[in-house]
Tab-separated table of C-alpha atoms in Angstrom:
chain	number	residue	atom	x	y	z
A	440	MET	CA	-33.186	-3.877	3.244
A	441	THR	CA	-35.355	-5.319	0.476
A	442	VAL	CA	-34.467	-4.934	-3.182
A	443	HIS	CA	-36.574	-6.382	-6.006
A	444	THR	CA	-34.333	-9.406	-6.554
A	445	ASP	CA	-34.661	-13.148	-6.429
A	446	SER	CA	-33.698	-14.943	-3.205
A	447	ARG	CA	-30.297	-15.890	-4.630
A	448	GLN	CA	-29.335	-12.283	-5.428
A	449	GLN	CA	-30.778	-11.120	-2.124
A	450	ALA	CA	-28.459	-13.541	-0.317
A	451	PHE	CA	-25.491	-12.262	-2.340
A	452	LEU	CA	-26.287	-8.651	-1.398
A	453	GLU	CA	-26.707	-9.532	2.267
A	454	PHE	CA	-23.300	-11.199	2.263
A	455	LEU	CA	-21.798	-8.194	0.468
A	456	ARG	CA	-23.180	-5.923	3.196
A	457	PHE	CA	-21.606	-8.211	5.796
A	458	ALA	CA	-18.294	-8.010	3.919
A	459	VAL	CA	-18.063	-4.201	3.759
A	460	ASP	CA	-19.606	-3.358	7.144
A	461	GLU	CA	-17.047	-4.160	9.821
A	462	ASN	CA	-19.789	-4.159	12.511
A	463	ALA	CA	-22.232	-6.413	10.666
A	464	VAL	CA	-23.068	-9.915	11.872
A	465	GLU	CA	-23.399	-12.928	9.625
A	466	PRO	CA	-26.797	-12.825	7.847
A	467	GLN	CA	-29.166	-15.757	8.262
A	468	SER	CA	-29.169	-16.344	4.488
A	469	ILE	CA	-25.501	-17.364	4.698
A	470	ALA	CA	-26.640	-20.849	5.749
A	471	THR	CA	-27.974	-21.601	2.257
A	472	LEU	CA	-25.431	-19.585	0.266
A	473	ASP	CA	-24.130	-21.205	-2.918
A	474	TRP	CA	-20.429	-20.303	-2.785
A	475	GLU	CA	-19.805	-21.242	-6.407
A	476	GLU	CA	-22.580	-18.916	-7.574
A	477	LEU	CA	-21.352	-16.186	-5.239
A	478	LEU	CA	-17.938	-16.486	-6.859
A	479	SER	CA	-19.531	-16.010	-10.302
A	480	PHE	CA	-21.432	-12.993	-8.971
A	481	GLY	CA	-18.126	-11.571	-7.704
A	482	VAL	CA	-16.568	-12.028	-11.146
A	483	GLU	CA	-19.495	-10.278	-12.892
A	484	GLN	CA	-19.280	-7.330	-10.507
A	485	THR	CA	-15.434	-7.415	-10.143
A	486	ILE	CA	-15.729	-7.571	-6.340
A	487	ILE	CA	-14.068	-10.926	-5.633
A	488	GLY	CA	-11.596	-9.463	-3.140
A	489	ILE	CA	-14.357	-7.709	-1.222
A	490	LEU	CA	-16.426	-10.880	-0.936
A	491	PHE	CA	-13.334	-12.844	0.117
A	492	HIS	CA	-12.829	-10.244	2.845
A	493	GLY	CA	-16.284	-11.234	4.074
A	494	LEU	CA	-15.384	-14.908	3.972
A	495	LYS	CA	-12.328	-14.196	6.136
A	496	LYS	CA	-14.566	-12.394	8.643
A	497	MET	CA	-16.569	-15.571	9.271
A	498	ARG	CA	-15.785	-17.686	12.319
A	499	PRO	CA	-13.219	-20.372	11.333
A	500	ASP	CA	-15.195	-23.020	13.208
A	501	GLY	CA	-18.614	-21.699	12.234
A	502	PRO	CA	-21.258	-24.025	10.747
A	503	ASN	CA	-21.816	-21.867	7.643
A	504	ARG	CA	-18.226	-21.655	6.476
A	505	PRO	CA	-17.613	-23.344	3.056
A	506	ASP	CA	-15.476	-26.478	2.918
A	507	LYS	CA	-11.699	-26.260	2.611
A	508	TYR	CA	-11.722	-26.911	-1.135
A	509	MET	CA	-14.046	-23.968	-1.801
A	510	VAL	CA	-12.010	-21.776	0.566
A	511	ALA	CA	-8.879	-22.738	-1.368
A	512	LYS	CA	-10.569	-21.755	-4.656
A	513	TRP	CA	-11.526	-18.363	-3.239
A	514	PHE	CA	-8.036	-17.900	-1.813
A	515	ALA	CA	-6.374	-18.658	-5.165
A	516	THR	CA	-8.624	-16.149	-6.938
A	517	SER	CA	-7.934	-13.465	-4.354
A	518	GLU	CA	-4.167	-14.052	-4.532
A	519	TYR	CA	-4.325	-13.302	-8.243
A	520	LEU	CA	-5.873	-9.944	-7.321
A	521	VAL	CA	-3.040	-9.275	-4.891
A	522	ALA	CA	-0.508	-9.825	-7.676
A	523	GLU	CA	-2.469	-7.569	-10.046
A	524	ASN	CA	-2.642	-4.842	-7.413
A	525	ARG	CA	1.076	-5.028	-6.728
A	526	GLN	CA	1.756	-4.584	-10.446
A	527	ALA	CA	-0.719	-1.699	-10.691
A	528	TYR	CA	0.839	0.077	-7.706
A	529	ARG	CA	4.321	-0.251	-9.214
A	530	ASP	CA	3.102	0.911	-12.629
A	531	ALA	CA	1.234	3.915	-11.214
A	532	ALA	CA	4.370	5.043	-9.373
A	533	ALA	CA	6.598	4.402	-12.398
A	534	LEU	CA	4.329	6.336	-14.768
A	535	THR	CA	4.136	9.215	-12.292
A	536	ARG	CA	7.950	9.350	-12.105
A	537	TYR	CA	8.319	9.035	-15.859
A	538	LEU	CA	6.048	11.952	-16.724
A	539	TYR	CA	7.681	14.217	-14.163
A	540	GLY	CA	11.243	13.155	-14.981
A	541	LYS	CA	10.776	13.317	-18.752
A	542	ALA	CA	8.798	16.550	-19.083
A	543	GLY	CA	8.191	17.959	-15.591
A	544	ILE	CA	4.527	16.930	-15.786
A	545	LYS	CA	2.791	16.660	-12.415
A	546	SER	CA	0.011	14.116	-12.220
A	547	CYS	CA	-2.483	12.553	-9.840
A	548	VAL	CA	-4.037	9.088	-9.997
A	549	LEU	CA	-7.788	9.094	-10.560
A	550	LYS	CA	-9.766	6.245	-8.965
A	551	GLY	CA	-7.786	2.992	-9.317
A	552	GLN	CA	-4.980	2.515	-6.845
A	553	GLY	CA	-5.899	5.705	-5.049
A	554	ASN	CA	-9.283	4.157	-4.274
A	555	ALA	CA	-7.703	0.812	-3.373
A	556	MET	CA	-5.826	2.466	-0.525
A	557	MET	CA	-9.143	3.534	1.057
A	558	TYR	CA	-10.173	-0.106	1.498
A	559	PRO	CA	-9.492	-2.047	4.744
A	560	ASP	CA	-6.984	-4.137	2.768
A	561	PRO	CA	-5.167	-2.249	-0.037
A	562	TYR	CA	-5.060	-5.450	-2.113
A	563	MET	CA	-8.765	-6.411	-2.018
A	564	ARG	CA	-10.017	-4.102	-4.812
A	565	THR	CA	-9.997	-5.441	-8.376
A	566	PRO	CA	-7.643	-3.084	-10.258
A	567	GLY	CA	-8.408	-1.562	-13.625
A	568	ASP	CA	-6.531	0.878	-15.825
A	569	ILE	CA	-4.217	3.572	-14.500
A	570	ASP	CA	-5.898	6.942	-15.036
A	571	LEU	CA	-3.737	10.036	-14.606
A	572	TRP	CA	-4.798	13.670	-14.677
A	573	THR	CA	-2.003	16.165	-15.268
A	574	ASP	CA	-1.290	19.844	-14.694
A	575	ARG	CA	-0.785	20.492	-18.430
A	576	ASP	CA	-3.138	21.983	-21.003
A	577	THR	CA	-4.661	19.559	-23.500
A	578	VAL	CA	-2.809	20.302	-26.759
A	579	PRO	CA	0.758	20.543	-25.316
A	580	LEU	CA	0.105	17.392	-23.280
A	581	LEU	CA	-1.206	15.531	-26.305
A	582	LYS	CA	1.784	16.570	-28.420
A	583	PHE	CA	4.138	15.207	-25.746
A	584	ILE	CA	2.267	11.896	-25.474
A	585	LEU	CA	2.232	11.422	-29.247
A	586	SER	CA	5.963	12.172	-29.414
A	587	GLU	CA	6.457	9.268	-26.997
A	588	GLN	CA	3.814	6.963	-28.473
A	589	PRO	CA	2.780	8.055	-32.003
A	590	ASP	CA	-0.023	5.492	-32.346
A	591	ALA	CA	-1.711	6.424	-29.039
A	592	GLY	CA	-5.501	6.441	-29.374
A	593	ILE	CA	-7.106	9.843	-28.833
A	594	GLU	CA	-10.480	9.918	-27.088
A	595	TYR	CA	-12.679	12.819	-26.000
A	596	HIS	CA	-11.215	13.276	-22.522
A	597	HIS	CA	-8.079	11.119	-22.535
A	598	VAL	CA	-5.334	9.596	-24.639
A	599	ASP	CA	-4.222	5.972	-24.294
A	600	PHE	CA	-0.683	5.550	-23.019
A	601	SER	CA	-0.439	1.811	-22.465
A	602	GLY	CA	2.936	0.996	-23.978
A	603	PHE	CA	4.989	2.151	-21.025
A	604	THR	CA	3.506	-0.077	-18.281
A	605	LYS	CA	2.105	-3.596	-18.013
A	606	THR	CA	-1.121	-2.112	-16.650
A	607	PRO	CA	-3.103	-0.227	-19.338
A	608	ALA	CA	-2.914	3.523	-18.790
A	609	GLU	CA	-4.824	6.631	-19.842
A	610	ILE	CA	-3.687	10.234	-19.557
A	611	HIS	CA	-6.687	12.517	-19.015
A	612	PHE	CA	-7.164	15.986	-20.452
A	613	PHE	CA	-9.935	16.462	-17.875
A	614	PRO	CA	-11.222	13.928	-15.338
A	615	SER	CA	-14.779	13.239	-16.511
A	616	PHE	CA	-17.661	14.600	-18.569
A	617	MET	CA	-21.439	14.749	-18.798
A	618	GLY	CA	-23.964	14.009	-21.519
A	619	ASN	CA	-25.621	17.393	-21.073
A	620	LEU	CA	-23.118	19.927	-22.443
A	621	PHE	CA	-24.394	22.780	-20.268
A	622	HIS	CA	-23.867	20.680	-17.137
A	623	GLU	CA	-20.491	19.540	-18.460
A	624	TYR	CA	-19.430	23.173	-18.837
A	625	ARG	CA	-20.181	23.753	-15.161
A	626	LEU	CA	-18.440	20.509	-14.152
A	627	ARG	CA	-15.301	21.426	-16.061
A	628	LYS	CA	-15.308	24.908	-14.547
A	629	TYR	CA	-15.281	23.195	-11.152
A	630	PHE	CA	-12.388	20.950	-12.216
A	631	GLU	CA	-10.365	23.975	-13.308
A	632	ARG	CA	-11.125	25.842	-10.090
A	633	VAL	CA	-9.765	23.065	-7.852
A	634	LYS	CA	-7.137	21.667	-10.239
A	635	SER	CA	-4.020	23.020	-8.548
A	636	GLN	CA	-4.968	21.349	-5.247
A	637	GLN	CA	-4.993	17.864	-6.787
A	638	PHE	CA	-1.227	17.572	-7.347
A	639	THR	CA	-0.033	18.136	-3.793
A	640	ARG	CA	-1.391	15.158	-1.832
A	641	ILE	CA	1.415	12.597	-2.063
A	642	VAL	CA	0.936	9.120	-0.587
A	643	THR	CA	3.350	6.217	-0.119
A	644	LEU	CA	2.151	2.986	-1.707
A	645	PRO	CA	2.060	-0.395	0.081
A	646	ASP	CA	5.209	-2.546	0.214
A	647	ASN	CA	7.440	0.373	-0.846
A	648	ALA	CA	5.999	0.325	-4.376
A	649	GLY	CA	6.707	4.040	-4.678
A	650	ARG	CA	4.742	7.251	-4.295
A	651	ILE	CA	1.874	8.786	-6.208
A	652	CYS	CA	-0.309	11.847	-5.926
A	653	VAL	CA	-4.028	11.337	-5.199
A	654	PRO	CA	-6.861	13.898	-5.314
A	655	THR	CA	-8.526	15.377	-2.261
A	656	ASP	CA	-11.581	13.632	-0.804
A	657	SER	CA	-13.725	16.665	-1.637
A	658	PHE	CA	-12.716	16.475	-5.291
A	659	ASN	CA	-13.274	12.714	-5.344
A	660	ARG	CA	-16.802	13.021	-3.985
A	661	VAL	CA	-17.739	15.119	-7.031
A	662	PHE	CA	-15.517	13.526	-9.663
A	663	GLN	CA	-16.290	9.918	-8.788
A	664	MET	CA	-20.024	10.601	-8.740
A	665	SER	CA	-19.695	12.035	-12.267
A	666	HIS	CA	-17.685	8.959	-13.284
A	667	ILE	CA	-20.360	6.584	-11.973
A	668	MET	CA	-23.097	8.618	-13.657
A	669	HIS	CA	-21.263	8.734	-16.988
A	670	HIS	CA	-20.797	4.979	-17.115
A	671	PHE	CA	-24.369	4.326	-16.001
A	672	TYR	CA	-25.681	6.164	-19.054
A	673	PHE	CA	-22.920	5.119	-21.442
A	674	GLU	CA	-22.816	1.341	-20.988
A	675	GLY	CA	-23.717	0.365	-17.441
A	676	VAL	CA	-21.992	0.395	-14.086
A	677	GLY	CA	-21.277	-2.271	-11.501
A	678	LEU	CA	-21.078	-2.613	-7.751
A	679	ARG	CA	-17.305	-2.027	-7.658
A	680	GLN	CA	-17.758	1.689	-8.387
A	681	ILE	CA	-20.498	1.971	-5.745
A	682	ILE	CA	-18.264	0.267	-3.184
A	683	ASP	CA	-15.464	2.688	-4.076
A	684	TYR	CA	-17.856	5.492	-3.158
A	685	TYR	CA	-18.851	3.684	0.046
A	686	TYR	CA	-15.267	3.668	1.314
A	687	LEU	CA	-14.779	7.260	0.157
A	688	LEU	CA	-17.750	8.463	2.219
A	689	LYS	CA	-16.627	6.373	5.209
A	690	ARG	CA	-13.685	8.773	5.472
A	691	GLY	CA	-16.149	11.476	6.521
A	692	PHE	CA	-16.701	15.142	5.713
A	693	THR	CA	-17.864	18.309	7.434
A	694	ASP	CA	-21.376	19.764	7.387
A	695	GLU	CA	-20.031	22.701	5.382
A	696	GLU	CA	-18.541	20.332	2.777
A	697	ARG	CA	-21.857	18.470	2.575
A	698	ARG	CA	-23.819	21.688	1.941
A	699	GLU	CA	-21.328	22.933	-0.650
A	700	GLU	CA	-21.151	19.637	-2.553
A	701	ASP	CA	-24.922	19.113	-2.400
A	702	ARG	CA	-25.341	22.539	-4.012
A	703	LEU	CA	-22.662	21.777	-6.627
A	704	LEU	CA	-24.222	18.427	-7.555
A	705	GLY	CA	-27.491	20.268	-8.147
A	706	ARG	CA	-25.833	22.849	-10.399
A	707	ILE	CA	-24.258	20.185	-12.587
A	708	GLY	CA	-27.359	18.012	-12.903
A	709	MET	CA	-26.204	15.111	-10.735
A	710	ARG	CA	-28.209	15.571	-7.551
A	711	ARG	CA	-31.003	13.118	-8.323
A	712	PHE	CA	-28.600	10.483	-9.595
A	713	ALA	CA	-26.501	11.031	-6.458
A	714	GLY	CA	-29.652	10.479	-4.397
A	715	GLY	CA	-30.043	7.108	-6.080
A	716	VAL	CA	-26.455	6.204	-5.225
A	717	MET	CA	-27.082	7.266	-1.612
A	718	TRP	CA	-30.123	4.981	-1.462
A	719	VAL	CA	-28.048	2.005	-2.597
A	720	LEU	CA	-25.248	2.857	-0.168
A	721	HIS	CA	-27.669	3.138	2.739
A	722	GLU	CA	-30.248	0.441	2.009
A	723	VAL	CA	-28.026	-2.184	0.379
A	724	LEU	CA	-24.582	-1.632	1.919
A	725	GLY	CA	-25.669	-0.189	5.258
A	726	LEU	CA	-23.817	3.136	5.145
A	727	GLU	CA	-24.812	5.271	8.127
A	728	GLU	CA	-27.268	8.082	7.398
A	729	ARG	CA	-24.857	10.664	8.813
A	730	LEU	CA	-22.414	9.810	6.002
A	731	LEU	CA	-24.858	10.308	3.124
A	732	LEU	CA	-23.874	13.262	0.961
A	733	VAL	CA	-27.401	14.104	-0.288
A	734	PRO	CA	-30.898	12.838	0.610
A	735	THR	CA	-31.732	9.398	-0.770
A	736	ASP	CA	-33.883	8.922	-3.882
A	737	GLU	CA	-35.527	5.522	-3.624
A	738	LYS	CA	-36.992	5.469	-7.136
A	739	PHE	CA	-33.649	6.196	-8.802
A	740	GLY	CA	-31.861	3.932	-6.317
A	741	ARG	CA	-34.007	0.928	-7.197
A	742	LEU	CA	-33.471	1.613	-10.912
A	743	LEU	CA	-29.715	1.840	-10.379
A	744	MET	CA	-29.657	-1.364	-8.334
A	745	ARG	CA	-31.702	-3.254	-10.924
A	746	GLU	CA	-29.426	-2.126	-13.743
A	747	MET	CA	-26.258	-3.061	-11.851
A	748	LEU	CA	-27.521	-6.569	-11.152
A	749	LEU	CA	-28.603	-7.063	-14.775
A	750	ALA	CA	-25.538	-5.577	-16.468
A	751	GLY	CA	-22.546	-6.286	-14.218
A	752	ASN	CA	-19.309	-4.324	-14.290
A	753	PHE	CA	-19.440	-1.638	-17.017
A	754	GLY	CA	-22.340	-3.488	-18.645
A	755	HIS	CA	-20.138	-6.399	-19.740
A	756	HIS	CA	-22.765	-8.974	-18.772
A	757	ASP	CA	-25.810	-7.161	-20.141
A	758	THR	CA	-27.591	-9.404	-22.644
A	759	ARG	CA	-30.254	-6.806	-23.557
A	760	TYR	CA	-28.037	-4.449	-25.586
A	761	ALA	CA	-25.384	-5.464	-28.099
A	762	PHE	CA	-22.529	-3.175	-27.071
A	763	GLY	CA	-19.054	-3.838	-28.427
A	764	GLY	CA	-18.294	-6.524	-30.951
A	765	GLY	CA	-16.606	-4.227	-33.451
A	766	LYS	CA	-19.781	-2.372	-34.397
A	767	SER	CA	-19.527	0.994	-36.099
A	768	PRO	CA	-19.718	4.143	-33.931
A	769	TYR	CA	-23.064	4.983	-35.531
A	770	VAL	CA	-24.593	1.652	-34.545
A	771	GLN	CA	-23.211	2.080	-31.036
A	772	TYR	CA	-24.712	5.571	-30.943
A	773	PHE	CA	-28.223	4.314	-31.700
A	774	ILE	CA	-27.918	1.418	-29.242
A	775	GLU	CA	-26.838	3.804	-26.485
A	776	THR	CA	-29.626	6.281	-27.338
A	777	PHE	CA	-32.245	3.502	-27.343
A	778	ARG	CA	-30.997	2.212	-23.985
A	779	ASN	CA	-31.077	5.656	-22.393
A	780	LEU	CA	-34.660	6.285	-23.474
A	781	HIS	CA	-35.629	3.820	-20.736
A	782	PHE	CA	-34.305	6.322	-18.177
A	783	ALA	CA	-35.776	9.448	-19.793
A	784	MET	CA	-38.594	9.976	-17.285
A	785	LEU	CA	-36.124	10.133	-14.390
A	786	SER	CA	-33.339	11.996	-16.158
A	787	PRO	CA	-34.493	13.870	-19.276
A	788	SER	CA	-31.636	16.407	-19.275
A	789	GLU	CA	-29.033	13.668	-19.598
A	790	THR	CA	-30.880	11.179	-21.803
A	791	ILE	CA	-32.965	13.316	-24.179
A	792	TRP	CA	-31.333	16.747	-24.292
A	793	GLY	CA	-27.825	15.545	-23.475
A	794	ARG	CA	-26.191	12.449	-24.863
A	795	PRO	CA	-27.796	12.296	-28.319
A	796	VAL	CA	-26.311	15.763	-28.954
A	797	SER	CA	-23.029	15.443	-27.058
A	798	ARG	CA	-21.845	12.402	-29.026
A	799	TRP	CA	-21.670	14.541	-32.175
A	800	TRP	CA	-19.804	17.230	-30.247
A	801	HIS	CA	-17.286	14.590	-29.089
A	802	MET	CA	-16.633	13.570	-32.673
A	803	LEU	CA	-16.032	17.178	-33.768
A	804	TYR	CA	-13.822	17.916	-30.763
A	805	LYS	CA	-11.592	14.888	-31.414
A	806	ALA	CA	-11.202	15.945	-35.051
A	807	TRP	CA	-10.200	19.440	-33.861
A	808	LEU	CA	-7.653	17.954	-31.456
A	809	ARG	CA	-6.030	15.903	-34.196
A	810	ARG	CA	-5.662	19.006	-36.351
A	811	GLN	CA	-4.109	20.955	-33.485
A	812	VAL	CA	-1.408	18.392	-32.784
A	813	LYS	CA	-0.384	18.399	-36.450
A	814	LYS	CA	0.340	22.132	-36.428
């Protein structure tokens, strides 16, 4: 595996591959690894727990193991993740119970703690928000949420519901969306077609934290690809989301599921992007070829890898584009459009014909939603 990186980043990626691949042997570059810099890399990509898993795989008496003080620093950081995960598991179960007990609303957890349970250690993934998708239609659901939390922020595909739990939470009207509105229409038709199946798979959380509902693997393979793609074009995406997909594909699928999902990804304009993700999974993380969902696309894969290393998790470490900082939505719109023009040759439907138009549609749709809930 060779990615266009400097030797320092190459060593980080080789260690990451060692960490996620249970059959991998320690890479030669581990002998010169700067553990302090690797820790910073883990923070930028929000993959500290995964890298610490790799450190624990090393031979205790091996010559390349960091000294006890550095090990202690890594251990302390990873223990903080364990505490965060425990809180997130409890909050996900509590919010699930609350919605069902209060209004009979069935829900499933998107990504987050559902993904964490696919990892070798359910406490090694850095947790984020709690994202729930429910069995209710948008307007009735939104009216209920606003009756519970009147100042909840309404976005295009979710409403914030963070006052009930310590972990920030979002209640989704639909799981994800596209920049190209035609492709989004097809994606949302797929979501509606399989929706009823997503509220029946109940899992018990670690340490008796409670129970939640998680989507099917088939649904996740489509939804989580759309989530990765959305964030790539919106602000940037990091290695955590790619590693989520790695452990999802490690669970396996049938040849029939592969053919069906390959065809679906093509219909909703995600097949080439998915090929780039497959290239990263195979070439960088070592995922077996038999577990790749679509054929690899090296050109898109190298672009994706370069962007992830430059931007970090959700683009938070990208110094090229001035996202955030309280800028007006219009300024953000032009920054996002300018950024996406760099990807136009590989993905014109999403960058040229999609997102510049869809952002205006989002604004109109949110205004319509606000009027509906006031009726």
